[in-house]
PDB file of C-alpha atoms in Angstrom:
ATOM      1  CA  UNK E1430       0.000   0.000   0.000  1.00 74.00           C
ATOM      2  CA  UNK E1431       1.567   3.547  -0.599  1.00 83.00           C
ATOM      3  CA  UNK E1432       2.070   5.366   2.179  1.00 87.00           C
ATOM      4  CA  UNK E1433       0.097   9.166   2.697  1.00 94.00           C
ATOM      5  CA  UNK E1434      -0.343  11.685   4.619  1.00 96.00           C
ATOM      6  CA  UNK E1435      -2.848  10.423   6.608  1.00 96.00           C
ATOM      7  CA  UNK E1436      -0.109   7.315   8.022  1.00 96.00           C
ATOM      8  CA  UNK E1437       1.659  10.040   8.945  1.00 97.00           C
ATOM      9  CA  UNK E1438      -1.463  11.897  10.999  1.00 97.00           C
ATOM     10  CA  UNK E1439      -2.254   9.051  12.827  1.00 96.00           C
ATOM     11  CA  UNK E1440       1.087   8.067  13.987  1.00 97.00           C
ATOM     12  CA  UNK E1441       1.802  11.888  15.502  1.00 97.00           C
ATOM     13  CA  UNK E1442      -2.198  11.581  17.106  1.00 97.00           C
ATOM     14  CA  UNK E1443      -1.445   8.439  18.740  1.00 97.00           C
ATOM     15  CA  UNK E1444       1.565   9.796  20.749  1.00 97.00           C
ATOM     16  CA  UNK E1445       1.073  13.755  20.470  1.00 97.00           C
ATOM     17  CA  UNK E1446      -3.133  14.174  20.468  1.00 96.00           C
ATOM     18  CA  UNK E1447      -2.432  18.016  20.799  1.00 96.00           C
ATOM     19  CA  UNK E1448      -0.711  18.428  17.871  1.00 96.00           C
ATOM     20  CA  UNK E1449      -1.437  21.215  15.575  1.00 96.00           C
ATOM     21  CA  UNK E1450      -2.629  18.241  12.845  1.00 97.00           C
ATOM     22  CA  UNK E1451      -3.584  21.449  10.384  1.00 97.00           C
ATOM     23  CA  UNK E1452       0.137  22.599  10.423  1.00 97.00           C
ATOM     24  CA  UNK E1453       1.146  19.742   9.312  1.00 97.00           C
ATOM     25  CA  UNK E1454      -1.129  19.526   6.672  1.00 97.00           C
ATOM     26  CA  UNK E1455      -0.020  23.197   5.277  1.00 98.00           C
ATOM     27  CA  UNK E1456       3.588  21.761   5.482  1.00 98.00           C
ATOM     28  CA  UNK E1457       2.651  18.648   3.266  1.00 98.00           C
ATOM     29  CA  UNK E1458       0.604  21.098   0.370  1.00 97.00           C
ATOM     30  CA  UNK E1459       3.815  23.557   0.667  1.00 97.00           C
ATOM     31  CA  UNK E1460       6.259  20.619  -0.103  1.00 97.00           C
ATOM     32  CA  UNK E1461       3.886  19.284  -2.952  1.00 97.00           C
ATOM     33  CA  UNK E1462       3.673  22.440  -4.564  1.00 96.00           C
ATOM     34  CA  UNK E1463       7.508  23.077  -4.180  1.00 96.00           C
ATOM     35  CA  UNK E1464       8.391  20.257  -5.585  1.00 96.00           C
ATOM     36  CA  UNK E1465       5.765  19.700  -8.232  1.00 95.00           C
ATOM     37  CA  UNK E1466       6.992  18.364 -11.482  1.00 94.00           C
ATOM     38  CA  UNK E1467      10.055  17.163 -10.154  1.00 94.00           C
ATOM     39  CA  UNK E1468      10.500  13.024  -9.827  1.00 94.00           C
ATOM     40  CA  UNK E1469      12.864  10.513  -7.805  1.00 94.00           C
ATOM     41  CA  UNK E1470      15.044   8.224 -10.128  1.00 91.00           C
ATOM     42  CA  UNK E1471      12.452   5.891  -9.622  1.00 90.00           C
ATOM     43  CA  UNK E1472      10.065   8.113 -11.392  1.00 91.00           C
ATOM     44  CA  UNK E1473       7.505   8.637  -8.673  1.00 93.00           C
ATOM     45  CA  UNK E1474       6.634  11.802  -7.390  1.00 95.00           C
ATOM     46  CA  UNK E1475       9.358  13.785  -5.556  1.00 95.00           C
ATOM     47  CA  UNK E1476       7.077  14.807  -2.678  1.00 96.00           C
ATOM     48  CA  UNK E1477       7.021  10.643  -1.970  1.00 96.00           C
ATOM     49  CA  UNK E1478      10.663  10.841  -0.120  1.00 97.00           C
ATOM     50  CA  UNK E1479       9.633  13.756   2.201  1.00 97.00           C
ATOM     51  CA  UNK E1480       6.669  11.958   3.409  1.00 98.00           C
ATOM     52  CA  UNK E1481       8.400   8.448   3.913  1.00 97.00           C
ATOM     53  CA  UNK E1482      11.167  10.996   5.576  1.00 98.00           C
ATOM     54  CA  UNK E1483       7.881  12.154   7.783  1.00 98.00           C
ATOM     55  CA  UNK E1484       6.786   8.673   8.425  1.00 97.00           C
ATOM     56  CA  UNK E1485      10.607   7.914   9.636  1.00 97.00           C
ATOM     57  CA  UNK E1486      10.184  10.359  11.963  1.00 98.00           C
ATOM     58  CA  UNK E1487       6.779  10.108  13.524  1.00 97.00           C
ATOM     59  CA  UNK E1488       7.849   5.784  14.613  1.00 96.00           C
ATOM     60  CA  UNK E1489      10.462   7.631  16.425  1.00 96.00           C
ATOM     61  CA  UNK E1490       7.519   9.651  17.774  1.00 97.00           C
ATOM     62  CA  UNK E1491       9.846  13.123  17.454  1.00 97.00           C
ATOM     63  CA  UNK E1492       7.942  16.453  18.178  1.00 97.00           C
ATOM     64  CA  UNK E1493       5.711  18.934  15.805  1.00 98.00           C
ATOM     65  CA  UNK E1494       8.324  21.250  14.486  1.00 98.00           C
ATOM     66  CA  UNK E1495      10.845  17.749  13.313  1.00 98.00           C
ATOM     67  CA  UNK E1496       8.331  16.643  11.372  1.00 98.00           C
ATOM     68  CA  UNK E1497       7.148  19.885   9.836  1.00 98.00           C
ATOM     69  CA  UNK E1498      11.150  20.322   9.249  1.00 98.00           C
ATOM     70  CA  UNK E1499      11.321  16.454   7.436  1.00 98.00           C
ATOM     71  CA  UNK E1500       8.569  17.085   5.082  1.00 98.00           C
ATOM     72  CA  UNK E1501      10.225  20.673   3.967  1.00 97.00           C
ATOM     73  CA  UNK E1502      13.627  19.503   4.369  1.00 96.00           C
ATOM     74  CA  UNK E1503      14.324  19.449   0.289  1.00 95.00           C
ATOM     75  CA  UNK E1504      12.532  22.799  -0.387  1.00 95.00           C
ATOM     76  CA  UNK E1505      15.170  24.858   0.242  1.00 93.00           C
ATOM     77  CA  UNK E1506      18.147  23.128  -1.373  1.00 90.00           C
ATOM     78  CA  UNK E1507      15.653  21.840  -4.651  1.00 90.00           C
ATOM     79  CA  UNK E1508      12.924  24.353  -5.629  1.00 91.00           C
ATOM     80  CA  UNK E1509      12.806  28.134  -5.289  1.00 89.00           C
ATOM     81  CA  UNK E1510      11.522  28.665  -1.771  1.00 94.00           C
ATOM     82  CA  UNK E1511      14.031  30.386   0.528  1.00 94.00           C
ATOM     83  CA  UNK E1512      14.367  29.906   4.449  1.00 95.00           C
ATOM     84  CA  UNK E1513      12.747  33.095   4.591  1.00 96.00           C
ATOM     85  CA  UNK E1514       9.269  31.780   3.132  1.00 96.00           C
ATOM     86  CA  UNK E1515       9.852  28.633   5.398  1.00 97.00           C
ATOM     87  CA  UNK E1516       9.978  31.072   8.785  1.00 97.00           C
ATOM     88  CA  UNK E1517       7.196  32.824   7.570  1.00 97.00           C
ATOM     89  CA  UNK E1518       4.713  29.816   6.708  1.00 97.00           C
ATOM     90  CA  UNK E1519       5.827  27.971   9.428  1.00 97.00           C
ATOM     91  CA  UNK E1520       8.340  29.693  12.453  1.00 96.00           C
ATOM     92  CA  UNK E1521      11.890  30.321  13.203  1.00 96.00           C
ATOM     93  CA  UNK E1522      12.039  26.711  14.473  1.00 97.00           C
ATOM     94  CA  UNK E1523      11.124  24.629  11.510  1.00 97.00           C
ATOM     95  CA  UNK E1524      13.527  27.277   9.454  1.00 97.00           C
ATOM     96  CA  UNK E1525      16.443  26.466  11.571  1.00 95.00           C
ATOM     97  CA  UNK E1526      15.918  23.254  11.511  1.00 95.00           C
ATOM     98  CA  UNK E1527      15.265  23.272   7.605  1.00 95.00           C
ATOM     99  CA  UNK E1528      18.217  25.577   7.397  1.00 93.00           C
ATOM    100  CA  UNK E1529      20.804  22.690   9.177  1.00 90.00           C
ATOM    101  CA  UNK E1530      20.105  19.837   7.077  1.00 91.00           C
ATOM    102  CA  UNK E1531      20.424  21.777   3.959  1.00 89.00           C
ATOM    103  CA  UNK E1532      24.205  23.185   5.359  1.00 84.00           C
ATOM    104  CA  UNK E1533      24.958  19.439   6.078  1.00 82.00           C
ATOM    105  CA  UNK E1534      23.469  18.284   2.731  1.00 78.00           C
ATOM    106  CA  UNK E1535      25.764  20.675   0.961  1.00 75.00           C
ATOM    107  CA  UNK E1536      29.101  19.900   2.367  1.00 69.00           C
ATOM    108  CA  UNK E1537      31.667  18.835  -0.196  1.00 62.00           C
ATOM    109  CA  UNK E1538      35.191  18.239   0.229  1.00 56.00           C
ATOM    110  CA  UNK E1539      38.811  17.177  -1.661  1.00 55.00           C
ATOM    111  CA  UNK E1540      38.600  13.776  -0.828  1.00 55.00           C
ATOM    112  CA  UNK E1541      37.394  10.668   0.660  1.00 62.00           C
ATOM    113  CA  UNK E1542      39.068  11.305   3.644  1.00 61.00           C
ATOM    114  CA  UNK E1543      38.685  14.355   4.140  1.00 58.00           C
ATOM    115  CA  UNK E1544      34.813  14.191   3.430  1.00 61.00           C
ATOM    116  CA  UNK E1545      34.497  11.464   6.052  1.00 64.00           C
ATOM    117  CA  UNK E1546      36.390  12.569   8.598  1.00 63.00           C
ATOM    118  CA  UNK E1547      35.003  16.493   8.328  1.00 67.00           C
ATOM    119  CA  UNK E1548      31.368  15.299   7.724  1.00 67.00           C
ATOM    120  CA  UNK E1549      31.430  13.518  11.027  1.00 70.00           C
ATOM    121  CA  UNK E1550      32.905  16.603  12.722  1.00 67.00           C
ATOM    122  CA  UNK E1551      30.310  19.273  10.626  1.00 69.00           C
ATOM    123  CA  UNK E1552      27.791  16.754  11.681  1.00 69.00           C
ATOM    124  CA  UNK E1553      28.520  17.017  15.305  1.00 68.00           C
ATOM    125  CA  UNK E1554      28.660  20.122  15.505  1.00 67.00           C
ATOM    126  CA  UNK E1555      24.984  20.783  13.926  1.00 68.00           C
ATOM    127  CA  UNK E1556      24.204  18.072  16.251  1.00 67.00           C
ATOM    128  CA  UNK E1557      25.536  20.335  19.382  1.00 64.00           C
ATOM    129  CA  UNK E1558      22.791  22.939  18.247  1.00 80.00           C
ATOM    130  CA  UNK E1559      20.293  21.229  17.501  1.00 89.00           C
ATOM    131  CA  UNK E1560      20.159  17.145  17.703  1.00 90.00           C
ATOM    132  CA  UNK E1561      16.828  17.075  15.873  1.00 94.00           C
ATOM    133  CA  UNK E1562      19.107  18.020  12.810  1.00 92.00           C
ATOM    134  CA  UNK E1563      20.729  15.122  12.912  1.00 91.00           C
ATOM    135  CA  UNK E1564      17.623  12.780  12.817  1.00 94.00           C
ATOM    136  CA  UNK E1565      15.943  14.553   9.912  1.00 95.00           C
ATOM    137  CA  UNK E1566      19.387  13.946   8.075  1.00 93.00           C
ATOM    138  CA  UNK E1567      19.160  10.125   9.439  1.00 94.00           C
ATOM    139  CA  UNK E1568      15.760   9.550   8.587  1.00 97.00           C
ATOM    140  CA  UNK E1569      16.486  11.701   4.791  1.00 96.00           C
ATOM    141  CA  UNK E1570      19.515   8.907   4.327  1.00 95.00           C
ATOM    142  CA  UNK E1571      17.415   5.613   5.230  1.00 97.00           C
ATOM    143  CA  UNK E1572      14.724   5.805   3.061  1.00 97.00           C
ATOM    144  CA  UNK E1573      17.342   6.967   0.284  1.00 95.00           C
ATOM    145  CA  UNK E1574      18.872   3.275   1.319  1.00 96.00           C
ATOM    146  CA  UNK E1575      15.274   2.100   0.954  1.00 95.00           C
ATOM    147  CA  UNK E1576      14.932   2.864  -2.750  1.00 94.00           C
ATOM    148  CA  UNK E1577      18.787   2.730  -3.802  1.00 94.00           C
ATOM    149  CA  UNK E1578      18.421   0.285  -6.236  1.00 92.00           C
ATOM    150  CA  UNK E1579      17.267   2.732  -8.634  1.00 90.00           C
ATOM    151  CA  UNK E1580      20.887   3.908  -8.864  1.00 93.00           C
ATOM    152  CA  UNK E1581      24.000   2.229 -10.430  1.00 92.00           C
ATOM    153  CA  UNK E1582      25.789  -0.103  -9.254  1.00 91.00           C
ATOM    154  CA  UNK E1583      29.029   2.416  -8.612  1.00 92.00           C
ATOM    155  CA  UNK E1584      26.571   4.887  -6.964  1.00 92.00           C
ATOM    156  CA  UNK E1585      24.726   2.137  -4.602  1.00 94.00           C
ATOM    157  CA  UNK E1586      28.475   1.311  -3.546  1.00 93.00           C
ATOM    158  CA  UNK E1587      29.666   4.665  -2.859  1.00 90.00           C
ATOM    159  CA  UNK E1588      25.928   5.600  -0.727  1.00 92.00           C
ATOM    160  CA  UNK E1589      26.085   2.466   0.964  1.00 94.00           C
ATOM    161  CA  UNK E1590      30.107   2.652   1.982  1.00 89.00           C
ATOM    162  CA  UNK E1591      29.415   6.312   3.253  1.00 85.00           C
ATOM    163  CA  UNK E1592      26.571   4.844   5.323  1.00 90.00           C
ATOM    164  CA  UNK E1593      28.465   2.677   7.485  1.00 90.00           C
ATOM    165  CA  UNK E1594      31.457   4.991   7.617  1.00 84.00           C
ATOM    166  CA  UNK E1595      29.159   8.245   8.958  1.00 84.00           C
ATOM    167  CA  UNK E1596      25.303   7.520   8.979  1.00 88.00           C
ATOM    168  CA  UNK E1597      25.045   4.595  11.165  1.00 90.00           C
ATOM    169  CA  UNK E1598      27.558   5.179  13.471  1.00 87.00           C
ATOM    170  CA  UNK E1599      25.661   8.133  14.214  1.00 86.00           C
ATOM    171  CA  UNK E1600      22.734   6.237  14.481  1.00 90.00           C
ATOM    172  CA  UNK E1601      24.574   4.307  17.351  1.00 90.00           C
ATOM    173  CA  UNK E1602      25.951   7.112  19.315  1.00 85.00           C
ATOM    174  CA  UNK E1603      22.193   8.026  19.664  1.00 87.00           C
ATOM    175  CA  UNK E1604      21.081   5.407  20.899  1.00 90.00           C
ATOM    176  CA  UNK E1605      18.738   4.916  17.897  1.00 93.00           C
ATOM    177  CA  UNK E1606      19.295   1.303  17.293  1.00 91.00           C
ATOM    178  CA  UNK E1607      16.153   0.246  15.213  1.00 90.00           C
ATOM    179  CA  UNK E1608      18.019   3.141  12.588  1.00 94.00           C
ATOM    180  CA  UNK E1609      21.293   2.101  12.906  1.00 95.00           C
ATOM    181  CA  UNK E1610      20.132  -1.632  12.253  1.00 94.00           C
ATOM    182  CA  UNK E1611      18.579  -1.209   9.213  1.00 96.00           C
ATOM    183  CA  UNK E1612      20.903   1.723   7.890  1.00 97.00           C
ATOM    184  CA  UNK E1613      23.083  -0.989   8.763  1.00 96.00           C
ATOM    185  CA  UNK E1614      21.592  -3.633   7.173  1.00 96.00           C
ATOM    186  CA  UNK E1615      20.551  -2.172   3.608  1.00 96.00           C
ATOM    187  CA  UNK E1616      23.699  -0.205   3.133  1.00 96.00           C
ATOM    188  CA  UNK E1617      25.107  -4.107   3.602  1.00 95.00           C
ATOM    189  CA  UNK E1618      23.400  -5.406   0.801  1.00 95.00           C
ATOM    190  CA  UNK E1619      24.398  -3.044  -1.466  1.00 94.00           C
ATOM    191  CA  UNK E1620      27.913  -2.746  -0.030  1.00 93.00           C
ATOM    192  CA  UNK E1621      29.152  -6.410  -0.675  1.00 93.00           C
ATOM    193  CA  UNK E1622      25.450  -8.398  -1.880  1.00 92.00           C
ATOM    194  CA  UNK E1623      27.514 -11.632  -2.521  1.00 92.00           C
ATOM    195  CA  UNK E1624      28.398 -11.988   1.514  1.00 93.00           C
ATOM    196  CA  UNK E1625      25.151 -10.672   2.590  1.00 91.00           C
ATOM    197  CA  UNK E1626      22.912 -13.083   0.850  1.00 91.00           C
ATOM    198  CA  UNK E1627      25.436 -15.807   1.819  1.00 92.00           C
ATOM    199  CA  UNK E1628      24.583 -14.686   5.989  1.00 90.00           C
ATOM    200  CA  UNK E1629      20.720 -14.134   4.601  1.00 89.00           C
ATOM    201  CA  UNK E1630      20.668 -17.721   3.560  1.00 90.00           C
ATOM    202  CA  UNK E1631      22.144 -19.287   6.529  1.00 86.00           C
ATOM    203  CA  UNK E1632      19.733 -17.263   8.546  1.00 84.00           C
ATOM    204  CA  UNK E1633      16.991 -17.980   6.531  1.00 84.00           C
ATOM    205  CA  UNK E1634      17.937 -21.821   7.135  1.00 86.00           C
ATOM    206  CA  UNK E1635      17.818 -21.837  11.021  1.00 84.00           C
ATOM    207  CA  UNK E1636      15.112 -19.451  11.638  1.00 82.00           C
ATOM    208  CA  UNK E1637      12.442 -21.513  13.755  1.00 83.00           C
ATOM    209  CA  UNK E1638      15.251 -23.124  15.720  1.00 86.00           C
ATOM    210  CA  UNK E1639      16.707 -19.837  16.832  1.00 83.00           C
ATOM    211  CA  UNK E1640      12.805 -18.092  17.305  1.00 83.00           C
ATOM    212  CA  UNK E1641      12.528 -21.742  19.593  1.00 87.00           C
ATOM    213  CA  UNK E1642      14.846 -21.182  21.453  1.00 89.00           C
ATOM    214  CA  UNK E1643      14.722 -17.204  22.235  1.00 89.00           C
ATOM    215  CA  UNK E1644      11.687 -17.803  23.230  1.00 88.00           C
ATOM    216  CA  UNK E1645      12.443 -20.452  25.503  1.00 90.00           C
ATOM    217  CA  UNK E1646      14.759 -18.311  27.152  1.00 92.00           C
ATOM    218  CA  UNK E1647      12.526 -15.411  27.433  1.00 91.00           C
ATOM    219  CA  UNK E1648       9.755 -17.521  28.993  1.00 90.00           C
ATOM    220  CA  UNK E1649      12.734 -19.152  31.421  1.00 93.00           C
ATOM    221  CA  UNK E1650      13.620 -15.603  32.474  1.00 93.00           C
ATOM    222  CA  UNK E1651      10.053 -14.407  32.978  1.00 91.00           C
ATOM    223  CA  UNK E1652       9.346 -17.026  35.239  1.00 90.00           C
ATOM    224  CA  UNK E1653      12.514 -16.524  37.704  1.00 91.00           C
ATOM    225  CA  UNK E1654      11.782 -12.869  37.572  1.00 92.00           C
ATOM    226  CA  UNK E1655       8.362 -13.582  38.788  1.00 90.00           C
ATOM    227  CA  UNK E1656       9.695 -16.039  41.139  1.00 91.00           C
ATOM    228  CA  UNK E1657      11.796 -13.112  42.499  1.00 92.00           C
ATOM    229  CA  UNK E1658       8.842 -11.012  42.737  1.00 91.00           C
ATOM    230  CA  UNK E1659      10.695  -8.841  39.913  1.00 90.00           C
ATOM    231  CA  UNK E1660       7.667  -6.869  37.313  1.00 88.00           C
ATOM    232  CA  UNK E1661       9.984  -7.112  33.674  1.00 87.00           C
ATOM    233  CA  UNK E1662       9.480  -6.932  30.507  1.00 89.00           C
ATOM    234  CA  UNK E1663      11.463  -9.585  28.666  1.00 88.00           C
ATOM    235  CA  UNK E1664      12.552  -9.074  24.877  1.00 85.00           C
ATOM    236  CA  UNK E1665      14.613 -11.434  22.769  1.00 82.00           C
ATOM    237  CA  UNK E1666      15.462 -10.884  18.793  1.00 78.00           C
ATOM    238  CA  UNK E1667      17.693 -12.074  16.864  1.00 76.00           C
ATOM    239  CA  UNK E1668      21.136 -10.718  15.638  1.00 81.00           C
ATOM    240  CA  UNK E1669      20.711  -8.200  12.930  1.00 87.00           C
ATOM    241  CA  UNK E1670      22.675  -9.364   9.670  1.00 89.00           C
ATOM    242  CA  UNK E1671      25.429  -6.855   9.219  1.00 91.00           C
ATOM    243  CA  UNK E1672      26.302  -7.260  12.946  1.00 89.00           C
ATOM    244  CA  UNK E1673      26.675 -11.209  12.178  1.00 87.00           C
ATOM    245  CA  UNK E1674      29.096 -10.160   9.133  1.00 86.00           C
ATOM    246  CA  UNK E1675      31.014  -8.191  11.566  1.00 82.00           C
TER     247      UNK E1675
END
C-alpha cells in the first residue's frame, strides 16, 4: 500500500493528540507544490521521499516542528523557496531546523578522507545545536537506502560505503538502534550483496530453531523474575545481519 499523509497523521495523534494536525497539513501542500513536477530516479513523485522521511520520523515519535522540518527539508536546497518563506509559513524553528540539514546536505570536500572525517565533525557540531538536525538527516539517508536500487551499481556502492562509515555510526551514538540496524543492514546489501545473501541464507535456514529457542529463554527468564517477585518486561530478537558479518 503507498504510504500518505494520513499514516503520517495518525502516527503523531497516537503519541502527540495536541498536535497542531492542520500545520502539518499546510507543510505537506507547501512541499507538494515546491516540488511539483520534479520526480525521484524511480520516477515517482518527488514529494514521496519527504513523506516516507515524515513517516521515519513520527515511529520515532519526534515532536511537531521535526516533522514539519522532514517534510520541507528538500525545499530549500531543490525548488525556489528560501528559508525566509519557510519562517514565515511555518516559524523560526522549523527554518532552523530546515536551514541545518540543507548546510549538512551541501558539504563537499577534496577527498574521501577528508569528506568522512570532516562530515562527522560538521555533523557534530549541527548536532551540538540542535540534535533534531541530525535525525531529519538520518531519517532523509534511510529511506534513500530504501529505494537505492534505482541507482547504479558504482553509486549504490559509494551511498552504501558512506553509510556505514558516517550515517550509522551516528545512528549508534544516539542510541537509535532500530536506525542504525537497518541503515546498517541495507547499506550491507548493497555494499558487498555476494556476503550478505550468503549470511541471509544461513539465517533464513535456522530461523524456527533460533525463534525456539529465544523464546524459551525469554519464557525461562520471565518465570525466575516472577519467582523473584521482579515486574519485567522480557525481549529477545535475533542478531541483525550486518552485525553477524562483523
Amino acid at each position: 500500500r503507498k504510504m500518505t499523509l494520513e499514516d503520517v497523521v495518525q502516527r503523531l495523534i497516537l503519541y502527540n493528540p495536541a498536535a497542531d494536525v492542520a500545520l502539518l497539513r499546510k507543510a505537506y501542500g507547501y512541499a507538494e507544490q515546491a516540488h511539483r513536477g520534479q520526480r525521484r530516479i524511480s520516477g515517482e513523485e518527488y514529494i514521496t521521499h519527504p513523506l516516507a522521511v515524515a513517516h521515519i520520523l513520527a515511529d520515532l515519535e519526534l515532536d511537531l516542528a521535526t516533522l514539519l522540518a522532514g517534510l520541507l527539508h528538500d525545499v530549500v536546497e531543490d525548488t525556489g523557496c528560501t528559508l525566509e518563506d519557510i519562517e514565515r509559513e511555518f516559524g523560526g524553528e522549523v527554518a532552523r531546523l530546515v536551514d541545518g540539514v540543507t548546510k549538512i546536505s551541501k558539504l563537499e570536500f577534496k577527498s574521501k578522507e577528508e569528506r568522512q572525517a570532516e562530515n562527522l565533525r560538521k555533523m557534530f557540531l549541527a548536532m551540538a545545536k540542535d540534535i533534531r538536525v541530525i535525525l531529519i538527516k538520518l531519517a532523509d539517508r534511510l529511506h534513500n537506502l530504501r529505494t537505492l536500487v534505482y541507482h547504479n551499481a558504482a553509486k549504490r556502492k559509494e551511498i552504501a560505503q558512506e553509510t556505514l562509515d558516517i550515517f550509522a555510526p551516528l545512528a549508534h551514538r544516539l542510541g537509535i538502534y532500530r536506525l542504525k540496524w537497518e541503515l546498517e543492514d541495507l547499506a550491507f546489501r548493497h555494499s558487498n550483496p555476494d556476503e550478505y545473501y550468503r549470511v541471509a541464507d544461513g539465517l533464513a535456514r535456522t530461523r524456527k530453531s533460533r525463534e525456539s529457542y529465544i523464546a524459551g529463554v525469554v519464557a525461562t527468564l520471565k518465570e525466575k523474575l516472577a519467582q523473584a517477585g521482579l515486574n519485567a518486561d522480557v525481549q529477545g530478537r535475533a542478531k541483525h545481519l550486518y552485525s553477524i558479518y562483523v
